[in-house]
Short mmCIF file of C-alpha atoms and ligand atoms in Angstrom, two decimals:
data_model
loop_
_atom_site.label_atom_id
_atom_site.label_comp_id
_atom_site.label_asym_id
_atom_site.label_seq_id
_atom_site.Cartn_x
_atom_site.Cartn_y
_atom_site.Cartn_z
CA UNK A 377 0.00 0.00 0.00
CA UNK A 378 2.78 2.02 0.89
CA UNK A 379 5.05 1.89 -1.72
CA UNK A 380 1.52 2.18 -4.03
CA UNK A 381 0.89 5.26 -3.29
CA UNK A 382 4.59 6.71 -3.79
CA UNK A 383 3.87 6.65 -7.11
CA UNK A 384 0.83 8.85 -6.80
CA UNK A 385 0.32 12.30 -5.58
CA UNK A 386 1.11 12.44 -2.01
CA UNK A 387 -2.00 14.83 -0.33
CA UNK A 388 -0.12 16.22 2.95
CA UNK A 389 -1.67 17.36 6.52
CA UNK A 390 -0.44 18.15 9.77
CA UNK A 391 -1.06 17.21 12.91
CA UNK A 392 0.76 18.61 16.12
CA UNK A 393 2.56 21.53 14.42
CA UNK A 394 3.56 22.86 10.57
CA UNK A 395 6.26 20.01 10.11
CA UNK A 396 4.66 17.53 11.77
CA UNK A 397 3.01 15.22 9.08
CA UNK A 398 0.42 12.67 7.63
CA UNK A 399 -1.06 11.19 4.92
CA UNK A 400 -4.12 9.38 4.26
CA UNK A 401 -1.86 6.50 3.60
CA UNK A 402 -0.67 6.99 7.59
CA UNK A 403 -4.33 6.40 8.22
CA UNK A 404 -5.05 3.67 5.43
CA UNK A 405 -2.38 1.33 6.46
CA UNK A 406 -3.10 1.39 10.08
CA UNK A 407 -6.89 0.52 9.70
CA UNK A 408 -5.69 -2.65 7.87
CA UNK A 409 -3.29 -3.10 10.01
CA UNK A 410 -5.78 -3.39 13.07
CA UNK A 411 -8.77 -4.78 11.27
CA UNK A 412 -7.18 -7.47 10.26
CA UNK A 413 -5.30 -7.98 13.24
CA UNK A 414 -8.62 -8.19 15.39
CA UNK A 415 -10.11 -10.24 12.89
CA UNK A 416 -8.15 -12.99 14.17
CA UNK A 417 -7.14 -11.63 18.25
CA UNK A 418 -10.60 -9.76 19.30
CA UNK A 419 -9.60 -9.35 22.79
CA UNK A 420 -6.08 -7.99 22.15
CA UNK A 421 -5.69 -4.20 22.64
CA UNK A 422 -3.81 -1.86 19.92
CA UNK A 423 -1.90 1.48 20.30
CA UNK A 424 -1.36 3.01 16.69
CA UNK A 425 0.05 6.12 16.27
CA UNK A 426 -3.01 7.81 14.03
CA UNK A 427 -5.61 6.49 16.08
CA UNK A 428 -3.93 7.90 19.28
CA UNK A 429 -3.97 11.08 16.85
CA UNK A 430 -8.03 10.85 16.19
CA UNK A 431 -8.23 10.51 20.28
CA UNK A 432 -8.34 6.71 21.19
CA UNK A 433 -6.49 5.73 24.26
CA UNK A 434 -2.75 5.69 24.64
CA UNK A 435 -2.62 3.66 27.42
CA UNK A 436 -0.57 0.08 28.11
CA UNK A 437 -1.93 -2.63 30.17
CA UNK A 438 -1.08 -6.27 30.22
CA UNK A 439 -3.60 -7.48 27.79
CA UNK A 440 -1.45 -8.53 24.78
CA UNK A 441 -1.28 -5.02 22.72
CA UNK A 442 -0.23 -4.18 19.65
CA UNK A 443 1.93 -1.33 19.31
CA UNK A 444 1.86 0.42 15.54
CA UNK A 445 3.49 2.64 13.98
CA UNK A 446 1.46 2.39 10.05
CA UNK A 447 4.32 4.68 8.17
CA UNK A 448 7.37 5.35 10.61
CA UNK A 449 9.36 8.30 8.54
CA UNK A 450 6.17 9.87 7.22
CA UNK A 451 8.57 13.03 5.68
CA UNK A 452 10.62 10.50 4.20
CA UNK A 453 7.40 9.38 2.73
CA UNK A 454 6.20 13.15 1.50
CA UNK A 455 9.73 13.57 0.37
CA UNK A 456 10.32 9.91 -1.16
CA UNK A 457 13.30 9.97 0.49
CA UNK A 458 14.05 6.18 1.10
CA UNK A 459 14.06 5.41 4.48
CA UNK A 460 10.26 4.52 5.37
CA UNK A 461 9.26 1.72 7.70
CA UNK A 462 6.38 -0.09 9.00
CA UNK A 463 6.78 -0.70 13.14
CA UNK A 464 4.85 -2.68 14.91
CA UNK A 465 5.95 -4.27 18.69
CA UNK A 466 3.52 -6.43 20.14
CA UNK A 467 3.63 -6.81 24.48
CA UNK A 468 2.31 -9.31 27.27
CA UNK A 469 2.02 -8.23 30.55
CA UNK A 470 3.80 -4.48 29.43
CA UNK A 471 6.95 -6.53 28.03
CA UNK A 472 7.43 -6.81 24.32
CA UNK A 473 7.24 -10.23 23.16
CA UNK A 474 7.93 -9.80 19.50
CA UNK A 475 8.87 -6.94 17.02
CA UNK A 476 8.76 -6.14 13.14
CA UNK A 477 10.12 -3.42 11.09
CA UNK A 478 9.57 -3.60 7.54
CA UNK A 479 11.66 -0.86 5.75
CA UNK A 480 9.72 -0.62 2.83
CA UNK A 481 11.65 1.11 0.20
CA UNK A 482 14.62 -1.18 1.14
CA UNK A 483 12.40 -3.94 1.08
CA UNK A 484 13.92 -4.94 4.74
CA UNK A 485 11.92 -6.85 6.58
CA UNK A 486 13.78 -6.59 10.57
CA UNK A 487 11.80 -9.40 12.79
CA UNK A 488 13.16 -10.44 16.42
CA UNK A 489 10.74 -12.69 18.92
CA UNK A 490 12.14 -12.42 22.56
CA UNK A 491 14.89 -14.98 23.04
CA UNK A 492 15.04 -16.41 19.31
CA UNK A 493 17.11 -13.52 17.95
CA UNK A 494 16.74 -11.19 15.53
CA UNK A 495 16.93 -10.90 11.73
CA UNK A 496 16.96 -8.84 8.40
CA UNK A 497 15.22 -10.76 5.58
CA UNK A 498 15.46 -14.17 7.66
CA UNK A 499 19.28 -13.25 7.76
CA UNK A 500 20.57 -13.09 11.23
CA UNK A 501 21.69 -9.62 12.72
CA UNK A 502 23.85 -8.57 15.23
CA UNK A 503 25.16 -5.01 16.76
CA UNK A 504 28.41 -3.93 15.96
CA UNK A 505 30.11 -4.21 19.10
CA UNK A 506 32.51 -1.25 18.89
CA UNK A 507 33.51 -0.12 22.42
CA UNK A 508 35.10 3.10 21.18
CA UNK A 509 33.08 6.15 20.91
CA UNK A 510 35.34 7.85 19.03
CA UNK A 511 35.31 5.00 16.14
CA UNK A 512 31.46 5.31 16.30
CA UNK A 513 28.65 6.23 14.29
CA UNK A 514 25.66 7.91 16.07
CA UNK A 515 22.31 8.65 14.57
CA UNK A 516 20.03 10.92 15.99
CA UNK A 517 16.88 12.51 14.68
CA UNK A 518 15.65 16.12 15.11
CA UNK A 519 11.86 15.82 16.36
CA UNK A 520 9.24 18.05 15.97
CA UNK A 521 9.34 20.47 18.73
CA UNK A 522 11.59 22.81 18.34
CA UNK A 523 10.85 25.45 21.61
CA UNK A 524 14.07 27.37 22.35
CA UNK A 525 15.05 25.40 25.29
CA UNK A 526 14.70 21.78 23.47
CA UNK A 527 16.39 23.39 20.45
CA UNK A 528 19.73 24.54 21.91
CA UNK A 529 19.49 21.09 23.91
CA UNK A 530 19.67 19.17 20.46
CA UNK A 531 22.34 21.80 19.08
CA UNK A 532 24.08 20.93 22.05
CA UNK A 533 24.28 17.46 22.22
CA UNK A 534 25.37 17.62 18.75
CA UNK A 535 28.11 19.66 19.10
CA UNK A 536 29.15 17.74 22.24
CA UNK A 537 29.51 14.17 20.35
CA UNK A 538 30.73 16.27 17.39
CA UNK A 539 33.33 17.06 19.21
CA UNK A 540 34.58 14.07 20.68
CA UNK A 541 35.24 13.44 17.90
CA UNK A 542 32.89 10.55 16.25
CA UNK A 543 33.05 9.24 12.96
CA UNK A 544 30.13 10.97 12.16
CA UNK A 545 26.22 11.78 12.97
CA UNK A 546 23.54 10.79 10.74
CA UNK A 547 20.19 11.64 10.82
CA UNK A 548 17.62 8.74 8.38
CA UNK A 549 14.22 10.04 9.42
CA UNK A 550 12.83 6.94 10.70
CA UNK A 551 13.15 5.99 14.28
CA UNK A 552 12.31 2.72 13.10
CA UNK A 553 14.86 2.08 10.66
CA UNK A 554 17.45 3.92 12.79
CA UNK A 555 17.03 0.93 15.25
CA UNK A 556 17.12 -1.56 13.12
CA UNK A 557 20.72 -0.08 11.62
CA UNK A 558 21.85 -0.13 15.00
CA UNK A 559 20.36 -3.76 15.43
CA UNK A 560 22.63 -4.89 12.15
CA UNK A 561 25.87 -3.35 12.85
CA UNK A 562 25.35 -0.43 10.10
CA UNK A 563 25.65 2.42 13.24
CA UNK A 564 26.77 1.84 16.43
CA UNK A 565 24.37 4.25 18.56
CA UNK A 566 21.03 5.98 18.31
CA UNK A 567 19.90 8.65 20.62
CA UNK A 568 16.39 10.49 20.53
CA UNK A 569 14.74 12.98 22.69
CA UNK A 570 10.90 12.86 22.92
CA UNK A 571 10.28 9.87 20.93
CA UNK A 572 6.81 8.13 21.02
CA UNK A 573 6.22 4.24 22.00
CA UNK A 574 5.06 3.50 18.27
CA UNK A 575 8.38 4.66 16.89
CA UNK A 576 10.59 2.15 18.88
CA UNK A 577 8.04 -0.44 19.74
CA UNK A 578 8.95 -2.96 17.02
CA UNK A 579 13.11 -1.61 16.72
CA UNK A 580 13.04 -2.14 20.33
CA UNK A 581 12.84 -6.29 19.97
CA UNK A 582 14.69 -6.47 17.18
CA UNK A 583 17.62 -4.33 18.76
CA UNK A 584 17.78 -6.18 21.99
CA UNK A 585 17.52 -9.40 20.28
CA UNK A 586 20.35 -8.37 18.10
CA UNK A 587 22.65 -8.01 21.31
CA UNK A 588 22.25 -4.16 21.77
CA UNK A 589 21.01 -1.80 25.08
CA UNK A 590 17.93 0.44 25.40
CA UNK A 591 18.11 2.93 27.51
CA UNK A 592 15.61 5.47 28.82
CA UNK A 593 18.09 8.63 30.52
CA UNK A 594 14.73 10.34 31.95
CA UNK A 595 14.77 7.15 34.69
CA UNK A 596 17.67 6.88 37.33
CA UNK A 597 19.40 3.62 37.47
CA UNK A 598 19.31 1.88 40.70
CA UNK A 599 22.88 1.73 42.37
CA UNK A 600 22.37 -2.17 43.12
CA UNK A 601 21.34 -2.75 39.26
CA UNK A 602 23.61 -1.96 36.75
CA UNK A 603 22.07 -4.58 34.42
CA UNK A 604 19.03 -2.22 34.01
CA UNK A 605 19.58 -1.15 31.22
CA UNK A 606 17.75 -4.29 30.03
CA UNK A 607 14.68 -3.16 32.20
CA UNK A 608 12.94 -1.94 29.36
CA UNK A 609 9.68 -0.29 30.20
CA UNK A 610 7.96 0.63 27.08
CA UNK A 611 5.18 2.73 28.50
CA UNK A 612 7.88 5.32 30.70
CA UNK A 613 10.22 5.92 27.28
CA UNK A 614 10.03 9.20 26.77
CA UNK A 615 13.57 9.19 25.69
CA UNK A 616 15.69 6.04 24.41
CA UNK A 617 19.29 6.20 23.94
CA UNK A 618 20.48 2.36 22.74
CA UNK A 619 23.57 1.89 22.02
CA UNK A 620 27.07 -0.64 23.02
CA UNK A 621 28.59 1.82 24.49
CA UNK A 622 25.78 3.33 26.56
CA UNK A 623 28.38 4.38 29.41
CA UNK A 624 29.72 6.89 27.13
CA UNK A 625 27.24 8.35 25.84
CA UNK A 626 24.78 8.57 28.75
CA UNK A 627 27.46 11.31 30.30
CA UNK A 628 27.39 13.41 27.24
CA UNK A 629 23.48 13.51 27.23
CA UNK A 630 23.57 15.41 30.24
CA UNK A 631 20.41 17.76 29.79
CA UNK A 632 16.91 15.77 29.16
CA UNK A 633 14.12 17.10 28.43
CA UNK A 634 11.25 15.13 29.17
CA UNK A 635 7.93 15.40 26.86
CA UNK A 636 4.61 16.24 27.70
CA UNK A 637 2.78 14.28 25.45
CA UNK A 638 3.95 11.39 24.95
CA UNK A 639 1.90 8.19 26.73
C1 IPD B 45 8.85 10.12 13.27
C2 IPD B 45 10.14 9.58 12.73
C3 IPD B 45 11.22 10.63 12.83
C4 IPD B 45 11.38 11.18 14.24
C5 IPD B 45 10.05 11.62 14.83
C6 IPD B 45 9.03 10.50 14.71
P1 IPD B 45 6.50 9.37 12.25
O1 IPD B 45 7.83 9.16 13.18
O2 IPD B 45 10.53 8.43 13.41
O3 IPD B 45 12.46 10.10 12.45
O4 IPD B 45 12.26 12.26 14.23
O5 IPD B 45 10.24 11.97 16.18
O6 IPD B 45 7.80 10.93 15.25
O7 IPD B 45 5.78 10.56 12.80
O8 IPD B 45 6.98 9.58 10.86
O9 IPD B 45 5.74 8.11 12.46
#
């Protein structure tokens, strides 16, 4: 459906702010999505991103939900630039159980299941294990909100891994996708600040699956539990950082701003 309607006119709206963006595709996708999803599960619960958008709930219990983001990279999508995914991350009991990213430009399809591993195209994946920052690659993304306070936070950050200096910073436009890249070795860290559950739902499995560390930086780690980092809770990320080196980074991140919106 997707990669139907890139060859068509693209009709744009906006939703939170002027550069914040959907289609009717955005909406489209994520009907079938669910529909045909509750076809077969009636009694599982869903959290899309458009339907969140029209006012349903945003909320996560333990009922088995299905966490969807219909086009993850929804500029890209306006802009036909090629990084465009399909997330979905599916939970029991508030811990993800399985995820899927299908990048669909790429034709990538990332899938991970909690203890089987993860994989690109039925191809096994794996993070890239570099311990030294300063040999990494980091990809970020931008957001939406750009109030002066957030702004010269991102600036900063930037400048401050800049300068370490990295190999480089690169910015894809799909939270999604980014995740995945990290999950396969391609980048070695991805930080975000203020991104939603439906963008790292499904990159979330596949990452951790693929040997890499999420990280929210907006919740304190317990001195008697280093390890939890792997204490994902999907419904408190207002922030992920995931990365091998997550020491590293996590001091250069120093100023987090939390977001108001997100559930
Ligand atoms: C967006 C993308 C983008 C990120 C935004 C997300 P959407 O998702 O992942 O890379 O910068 O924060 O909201 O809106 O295209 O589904």
């Amino acid at each position: 459906m997707i990669c139907e309607a890139l060859q068509k006119d693209i009709a744009v709206m906006h939703k939170s702010s002027a550069v914040d963006l959907v289609t009717e595709t955005d909406q489209k996708v994520e009907q079938l999505i669910i529909s045909s999803i509750r076809e077969k599960y009636p009694t599982h619960s869903f959290i899309g991103e458009e339907s969140v958008a029209a006012g349903a709930p945003s909320a996560l219990s333990d009922n088995p939900t299905w966490i969807i983001d219909p086009i993850d990279g929804t500029t890209n999508f306006v802009h036909r630039f090629p990084f465009v995914s399909v997330s979905i991350g599916f939970t029991v009991k508030k811990e993800i159980e399985f995820g899927i990213v299908y990048s669909c430009i790429e034709d990538k399809m990332y899938t991970a299941r909690k203890g089987k591993g993860a994989f690109c195209n039925g191809v096994p994946i794996k993070v890239s294990g570099q311990e030294d920052i300063s040999k990494s690659l980091v990809l970020t993304e931008m957001g939406f909100k750009k109030d002066a306070e957030q702004f010269q936070t991102m600036m900063a950050n930037i400048r401050n891994i800049l300068s370490i200096p990295v190999h480089g910073i690169r910015s894809p436009g799909s939270a999604a996708v980014n995740m995945c890249l990290v999950a396969c070795g391609s980048a070695d860290a991805y930080y975000h600040m203020g991104i939603h559950c439906w963008d790292m739902a499904g990159g979330a499995a596949v990452v951790r699956e693929a040997g890499g560390v999420i990280m929210d930086i907006s919740v304190p780690m317990p001195k008697n539990k280093p390890s939890c980092l792997n204490d994902y809770r999907p419904i408190a990320l207002t922030s992920v950082v995931m990365k091998v080196f997550e020491r590293l980074l996590k001091n250069i991140i120093s100023s987090y701003i939390p977001s108001t919106t997100d559930p």
